[in-house]
């Protein structure tokens, strides 16, 4: 016995920005669970910038997507058939087989979702990988301390918005964001409570950061790379820390970036730059969920979602995400 499901496959490897031709919607036969497996009807799937890197055929920390095969990513759904003692029919679970409406996987590769803590899709955002990325980057790599000035790029995105709010809870004295356009800037300051936000589309990032942080920056959480990273290196205080989480400004680039050109400044400041991969920090997940769910409950942690309805529209969500068309977490409601 099998069921008919739908999947989004990688149709071709993009050169530059993905287009609708990069993806194709395929109907497929999904068998019933084998020993230790579960079948999940996905409700929500995550769309993340890092997925762009997996569309290229090059070595990385995870295998690239294969042309003619389904894409993957975080998803939350309901167990509709189970042959595993870990999950029963009706359970909500978090797993890594998004980009499809039916997911067959080993029960050991799915985590339970406690919908009493927050909405189920929040486990793809503020209580999921983006939230843990923000938390682990600040605690482990950024080592945020009382009184620090923290600067974060892509501050209206899923990770950046969490970084600024969590930095405040962890003792930062001043939190500065960068976002594109007046509405995102307004959201970051008025809704999320940042002290200031640069509009990188409206003028010099360097001049705007100097005005917002005249005494420099102690921690920079980088989500975009390029000019922002160079400017942050120039603004870094003594023993400042730069956490490199992403470089979305370069993901669609067909030529290598020009810089940063001022790395010599790290000698003067004795500063550090360290790359962040959330997969290295899942030992912090229980601590993070406990703290973050408490902040949510107390109203100290807010989050936004950009929701695209329908699995067939997931490619559009990916294209829009890479063009900055989201506020907060980009999600696809699969049955929408």
Short mmCIF file of C-alpha atoms in Angstrom, two decimals:
data_model
loop_
_atom_site.label_atom_id
_atom_site.label_comp_id
_atom_site.label_asym_id
_atom_site.label_seq_id
_atom_site.Cartn_x
_atom_site.Cartn_y
_atom_site.Cartn_z
CA UNK A 1 0.00 0.00 0.00
CA UNK A 2 1.24 3.49 -0.79
CA UNK A 3 0.01 7.07 -0.90
CA UNK A 4 0.45 9.77 -3.49
CA UNK A 5 2.54 12.71 -2.37
CA UNK A 6 4.03 15.84 -3.93
CA UNK A 7 7.65 16.97 -3.80
CA UNK A 8 9.66 19.94 -5.03
CA UNK A 9 12.72 18.70 -6.94
CA UNK A 10 15.83 20.55 -8.03
CA UNK A 11 15.39 20.74 -11.82
CA UNK A 12 18.73 22.40 -12.59
CA UNK A 13 21.60 24.06 -10.78
CA UNK A 14 21.15 27.85 -10.82
CA UNK A 15 23.78 30.26 -12.07
CA UNK A 16 23.30 33.36 -9.96
CA UNK A 17 19.84 33.78 -8.49
CA UNK A 18 17.44 30.80 -8.69
CA UNK A 19 14.41 31.15 -10.96
CA UNK A 20 11.19 29.17 -11.22
CA UNK A 21 12.99 26.97 -13.77
CA UNK A 22 15.31 25.83 -10.96
CA UNK A 23 12.47 23.82 -9.42
CA UNK A 24 9.82 21.35 -10.48
CA UNK A 25 6.76 19.92 -8.69
CA UNK A 26 6.59 16.12 -8.89
CA UNK A 27 3.96 13.58 -7.82
CA UNK A 28 5.42 10.49 -6.19
CA UNK A 29 4.35 7.26 -4.52
CA UNK A 30 5.05 7.18 -0.78
CA UNK A 31 5.03 3.73 0.91
CA UNK A 32 3.78 2.92 4.39
CA UNK A 33 6.38 3.05 7.18
CA UNK A 34 8.84 0.20 7.51
CA UNK A 35 10.42 -0.96 10.76
CA UNK A 36 11.24 2.04 12.97
CA UNK A 37 9.80 4.54 10.47
CA UNK A 38 7.04 7.13 10.59
CA UNK A 39 4.99 8.84 7.91
CA UNK A 40 4.39 12.55 8.48
CA UNK A 41 1.92 14.85 6.78
CA UNK A 42 3.80 18.12 6.75
CA UNK A 43 1.93 21.23 7.84
CA UNK A 44 4.76 23.76 7.58
CA UNK A 45 8.17 23.92 5.94
CA UNK A 46 11.10 26.24 6.44
CA UNK A 47 12.79 28.27 3.72
CA UNK A 48 16.34 29.26 4.69
CA UNK A 49 19.17 31.16 2.95
CA UNK A 50 21.57 28.24 3.47
CA UNK A 51 19.46 26.16 1.09
CA UNK A 52 20.86 28.26 -1.76
CA UNK A 53 24.36 26.91 -1.10
CA UNK A 54 23.16 23.32 -1.38
CA UNK A 55 21.88 24.02 -4.90
CA UNK A 56 25.50 24.32 -6.09
CA UNK A 57 27.64 21.25 -6.69
CA UNK A 58 30.55 22.09 -4.45
CA UNK A 59 32.00 20.77 -1.17
CA UNK A 60 30.44 22.13 2.00
CA UNK A 61 29.47 21.05 5.50
CA UNK A 62 26.49 19.15 4.05
CA UNK A 63 25.92 17.30 0.78
CA UNK A 64 24.52 19.37 -2.10
CA UNK A 65 21.01 18.80 -3.38
CA UNK A 66 20.92 16.45 -6.35
CA UNK A 67 19.35 17.43 -9.67
CA UNK A 68 16.19 15.38 -10.14
CA UNK A 69 15.78 14.72 -6.41
CA UNK A 70 13.70 16.50 -3.74
CA UNK A 71 15.09 19.39 -1.76
CA UNK A 72 15.29 19.11 2.02
CA UNK A 73 14.81 21.40 5.00
CA UNK A 74 13.07 21.77 8.31
CA UNK A 75 9.40 20.82 8.52
CA UNK A 76 6.72 20.32 11.15
CA UNK A 77 3.82 17.97 10.71
CA UNK A 78 1.56 15.28 12.11
CA UNK A 79 2.39 11.59 12.24
CA UNK A 80 -0.25 9.81 10.12
CA UNK A 81 1.26 6.31 10.27
CA UNK A 82 3.85 4.88 12.63
CA UNK A 83 5.98 1.77 12.89
CA UNK A 84 8.18 3.33 15.57
CA UNK A 85 7.92 3.23 19.35
CA UNK A 86 9.16 6.83 19.48
CA UNK A 87 6.11 8.53 17.94
CA UNK A 88 2.41 7.69 17.81
CA UNK A 89 -0.16 8.59 15.18
CA UNK A 90 -1.34 12.14 15.89
CA UNK A 91 1.96 13.35 17.36
CA UNK A 92 3.44 16.61 16.09
CA UNK A 93 7.10 16.30 15.10
CA UNK A 94 9.97 18.39 13.75
CA UNK A 95 12.22 16.82 11.11
CA UNK A 96 14.43 17.57 8.11
CA UNK A 97 12.34 16.42 5.13
CA UNK A 98 10.54 19.53 3.99
CA UNK A 99 9.76 20.49 0.40
CA UNK A 100 7.11 17.72 0.27
CA UNK A 101 3.68 17.11 1.74
CA UNK A 102 4.32 13.52 2.90
CA UNK A 103 7.63 12.60 4.55
CA UNK A 104 8.75 9.04 5.30
CA UNK A 105 11.65 8.89 7.73
CA UNK A 106 13.15 7.00 10.68
CA UNK A 107 11.40 7.87 13.93
CA UNK A 108 14.78 8.58 15.55
CA UNK A 109 15.27 11.49 13.13
CA UNK A 110 12.16 13.34 14.29
CA UNK A 111 11.85 15.45 17.45
CA UNK A 112 8.60 15.97 19.36
CA UNK A 113 6.95 19.38 19.15
CA UNK A 114 5.27 20.76 22.27
CA UNK A 115 2.58 23.05 20.88
CA UNK A 116 1.78 24.26 24.40
CA UNK A 117 4.97 26.36 24.32
CA UNK A 118 4.22 28.16 21.06
CA UNK A 119 2.58 27.63 17.68
CA UNK A 120 3.88 24.55 15.87
CA UNK A 121 5.56 26.62 13.14
CA UNK A 122 7.53 28.52 15.79
CA UNK A 123 9.67 25.39 16.08
CA UNK A 124 10.95 26.21 12.60
CA UNK A 125 11.73 29.78 13.63
CA UNK A 126 12.17 31.40 17.00
CA UNK A 127 12.20 28.06 18.89
CA UNK A 128 13.91 26.19 16.08
CA UNK A 129 17.11 26.39 14.06
CA UNK A 130 17.12 30.21 13.60
CA UNK A 131 16.56 30.83 17.30
CA UNK A 132 19.20 28.31 18.34
CA UNK A 133 21.59 29.82 15.80
CA UNK A 134 21.13 33.25 17.37
CA UNK A 135 21.46 31.95 20.92
CA UNK A 136 24.51 29.74 20.38
CA UNK A 137 26.27 32.43 18.35
CA UNK A 138 25.81 34.99 21.09
CA UNK A 139 26.61 32.71 24.03
CA UNK A 140 29.45 30.61 22.64
CA UNK A 141 31.15 32.61 19.90
CA UNK A 142 30.12 36.19 20.61
CA UNK A 143 30.45 35.67 24.36
CA UNK A 144 28.12 38.60 24.94
CA UNK A 145 28.84 40.27 28.25
CA UNK A 146 27.18 42.93 30.37
CA UNK A 147 27.48 46.32 28.70
CA UNK A 148 28.45 45.12 25.21
CA UNK A 149 27.40 46.99 22.08
CA UNK A 150 26.02 44.48 19.59
CA UNK A 151 25.53 45.03 15.85
CA UNK A 152 23.61 42.53 13.69
CA UNK A 153 22.95 42.56 9.95
CA UNK A 154 19.73 41.26 8.33
CA UNK A 155 18.09 42.37 11.57
CA UNK A 156 14.55 41.94 10.24
CA UNK A 157 15.20 38.30 9.31
CA UNK A 158 14.56 35.20 11.37
CA UNK A 159 18.06 34.96 12.86
CA UNK A 160 18.90 38.66 13.05
CA UNK A 161 15.68 39.62 14.82
CA UNK A 162 16.32 36.95 17.44
CA UNK A 163 19.96 38.01 17.86
CA UNK A 164 19.08 41.58 18.82
CA UNK A 165 16.40 40.66 21.31
CA UNK A 166 18.42 37.86 22.91
CA UNK A 167 21.52 40.06 23.12
CA UNK A 168 19.53 42.46 25.27
CA UNK A 169 18.41 39.63 27.56
CA UNK A 170 22.02 38.50 27.83
CA UNK A 171 23.26 41.90 29.01
CA UNK A 172 24.02 44.03 25.96
CA UNK A 173 23.76 47.76 26.67
CA UNK A 174 23.04 48.79 23.09
CA UNK A 175 21.72 46.78 20.13
CA UNK A 176 21.98 48.06 16.56
CA UNK A 177 20.54 46.39 13.48
CA UNK A 178 20.80 46.79 9.75
CA UNK A 179 17.88 46.21 7.38
CA UNK A 180 16.71 47.25 3.93
CA UNK A 181 13.97 49.85 3.61
CA UNK A 182 12.08 52.15 5.99
CA UNK A 183 9.36 49.66 6.95
CA UNK A 184 11.88 47.03 8.03
CA UNK A 185 13.86 49.66 9.93
CA UNK A 186 10.68 50.78 11.70
CA UNK A 187 9.84 47.16 12.58
CA UNK A 188 13.30 46.49 14.02
CA UNK A 189 13.24 49.57 16.26
CA UNK A 190 9.59 49.92 17.21
CA UNK A 191 8.42 46.29 17.31
CA UNK A 192 11.59 44.44 18.26
CA UNK A 193 13.07 47.09 20.57
CA UNK A 194 16.49 47.64 18.98
CA UNK A 195 18.13 50.93 19.95
CA UNK A 196 18.83 51.84 16.33
CA UNK A 197 18.70 50.36 12.85
CA UNK A 198 20.65 51.26 9.72
CA UNK A 199 18.86 51.35 6.39
CA UNK A 200 21.62 50.02 4.15
CA UNK A 201 19.61 50.96 1.07
CA UNK A 202 19.52 54.65 1.98
CA UNK A 203 23.19 55.55 2.29
CA UNK A 204 26.66 54.68 3.58
CA UNK A 205 26.68 51.77 6.02
CA UNK A 206 29.92 53.09 7.50
CA UNK A 207 28.54 56.56 8.24
CA UNK A 208 25.26 55.23 9.62
CA UNK A 209 27.02 52.77 11.93
CA UNK A 210 29.37 55.49 13.16
CA UNK A 211 26.34 57.60 14.08
CA UNK A 212 24.57 54.69 15.78
CA UNK A 213 27.65 53.35 17.59
CA UNK A 214 30.05 56.27 18.08
CA UNK A 215 32.04 54.31 20.66
CA UNK A 216 32.40 51.23 18.47
CA UNK A 217 31.06 47.68 18.47
CA UNK A 218 31.95 44.79 20.77
CA UNK A 219 30.08 42.03 18.94
CA UNK A 220 29.06 41.89 15.29
CA UNK A 221 26.73 39.08 14.20
CA UNK A 222 27.15 38.79 10.44
CA UNK A 223 24.37 37.47 8.21
CA UNK A 224 25.26 39.25 4.96
CA UNK A 225 29.03 39.60 4.50
CA UNK A 226 30.44 42.08 1.97
CA UNK A 227 30.39 45.75 2.89
CA UNK A 228 28.75 45.12 6.26
CA UNK A 229 31.59 42.84 7.36
CA UNK A 230 34.25 45.32 6.28
CA UNK A 231 32.50 48.16 8.09
CA UNK A 232 32.10 46.08 11.25
CA UNK A 233 35.81 45.19 11.27
CA UNK A 234 36.55 48.92 11.11
CA UNK A 235 34.21 49.64 14.03
CA UNK A 236 35.40 46.78 16.23
CA UNK A 237 36.48 47.61 19.76
CA UNK A 238 39.44 46.08 21.59
CA UNK A 239 38.95 42.30 21.83
CA UNK A 240 35.79 42.56 19.77
CA UNK A 241 34.18 39.42 18.37
CA UNK A 242 32.65 38.82 14.95
CA UNK A 243 30.34 35.85 14.50
CA UNK A 244 29.96 34.86 10.84
CA UNK A 245 26.63 33.12 10.46
CA UNK A 246 25.81 33.81 6.80
CA UNK A 247 26.75 35.90 3.80
CA UNK A 248 23.51 36.27 1.90
CA UNK A 249 24.88 39.16 -0.16
CA UNK A 250 27.21 36.64 -1.87
CA UNK A 251 24.99 33.57 -2.29
CA UNK A 252 23.87 34.48 -5.81
CA UNK A 253 27.15 36.11 -6.82
CA UNK A 254 28.94 34.81 -9.90
CA UNK A 255 32.21 36.59 -9.06
CA UNK A 256 34.21 36.47 -5.79
CA UNK A 257 33.79 39.43 -3.41
CA UNK A 258 36.33 42.26 -3.34
CA UNK A 259 36.97 42.08 0.37
CA UNK A 260 36.91 42.81 3.27
CA UNK A 261 40.08 44.79 2.69
CA UNK A 262 40.83 45.82 6.28
CA UNK A 263 41.65 42.56 8.05
CA UNK A 264 44.84 44.18 9.36
CA UNK A 265 42.61 45.98 11.85
CA UNK A 266 42.14 42.68 13.70
CA UNK A 267 45.77 43.01 14.78
CA UNK A 268 45.11 46.44 16.25
CA UNK A 269 41.94 45.40 18.06
CA UNK A 270 43.06 41.84 18.84
CA UNK A 271 39.65 41.00 17.46
CA UNK A 272 38.39 37.63 16.35
CA UNK A 273 36.25 36.31 13.51
CA UNK A 274 34.72 32.88 13.87
CA UNK A 275 32.29 30.99 11.67
CA UNK A 276 29.08 29.68 13.19
CA UNK A 277 27.36 26.44 12.19
CA UNK A 278 24.38 25.63 14.38
CA UNK A 279 24.92 21.87 13.89
CA UNK A 280 27.90 22.17 16.26
CA UNK A 281 25.75 23.51 19.08
CA UNK A 282 22.71 21.25 19.41
CA UNK A 283 23.85 20.35 22.93
CA UNK A 284 22.48 23.80 23.85
CA UNK A 285 18.98 23.04 22.46
CA UNK A 286 17.27 22.10 25.75
CA UNK A 287 18.79 25.10 27.56
CA UNK A 288 17.82 27.35 24.68
CA UNK A 289 14.20 26.14 24.40
CA UNK A 290 13.72 26.52 28.14
CA UNK A 291 15.06 30.07 28.21
CA UNK A 292 13.54 31.23 24.93
CA UNK A 293 10.08 29.83 25.67
CA UNK A 294 10.19 31.70 28.98
CA UNK A 295 11.10 34.94 27.19
CA UNK A 296 8.24 34.32 24.76
CA UNK A 297 5.81 33.70 27.60
CA UNK A 298 6.90 36.91 29.34
CA UNK A 299 6.55 38.96 26.16
CA UNK A 300 10.29 39.68 26.00
CA UNK A 301 10.85 37.88 22.71
CA UNK A 302 8.83 38.73 19.62
CA UNK A 303 8.91 37.22 16.18
CA UNK A 304 7.44 37.79 12.75
CA UNK A 305 6.60 35.31 10.03
CA UNK A 306 6.23 35.70 6.28
CA UNK A 307 3.89 32.91 5.17
CA UNK A 308 3.50 31.63 1.62
CA UNK A 309 0.57 29.26 1.08
CA UNK A 310 0.86 26.05 -0.90
CA UNK A 311 3.71 23.63 -1.53
CA UNK A 312 3.64 24.58 -5.21
CA UNK A 313 4.62 28.13 -4.21
CA UNK A 314 7.67 27.11 -2.18
CA UNK A 315 10.05 28.02 -5.07
CA UNK A 316 8.62 31.56 -5.11
CA UNK A 317 9.21 31.76 -1.35
CA UNK A 318 12.87 30.80 -1.87
CA UNK A 319 13.33 33.35 -4.64
CA UNK A 320 11.69 36.08 -2.55
CA UNK A 321 13.78 35.21 0.52
CA UNK A 322 17.04 35.63 -1.38
CA UNK A 323 15.79 39.00 -2.66
CA UNK A 324 15.00 40.22 0.88
CA UNK A 325 11.24 39.88 0.47
CA UNK A 326 10.62 38.54 3.97
CA UNK A 327 10.19 40.00 7.42
CA UNK A 328 11.10 37.44 10.06
CA UNK A 329 10.94 33.75 9.29
CA UNK A 330 10.02 32.65 5.75
CA UNK A 331 7.57 29.74 5.93
CA UNK A 332 5.43 27.74 3.57
CA UNK A 333 2.06 26.51 4.83
CA UNK A 334 1.96 23.34 2.81
CA UNK A 335 -1.79 22.79 2.71
CA UNK A 336 -2.53 26.51 2.34
#
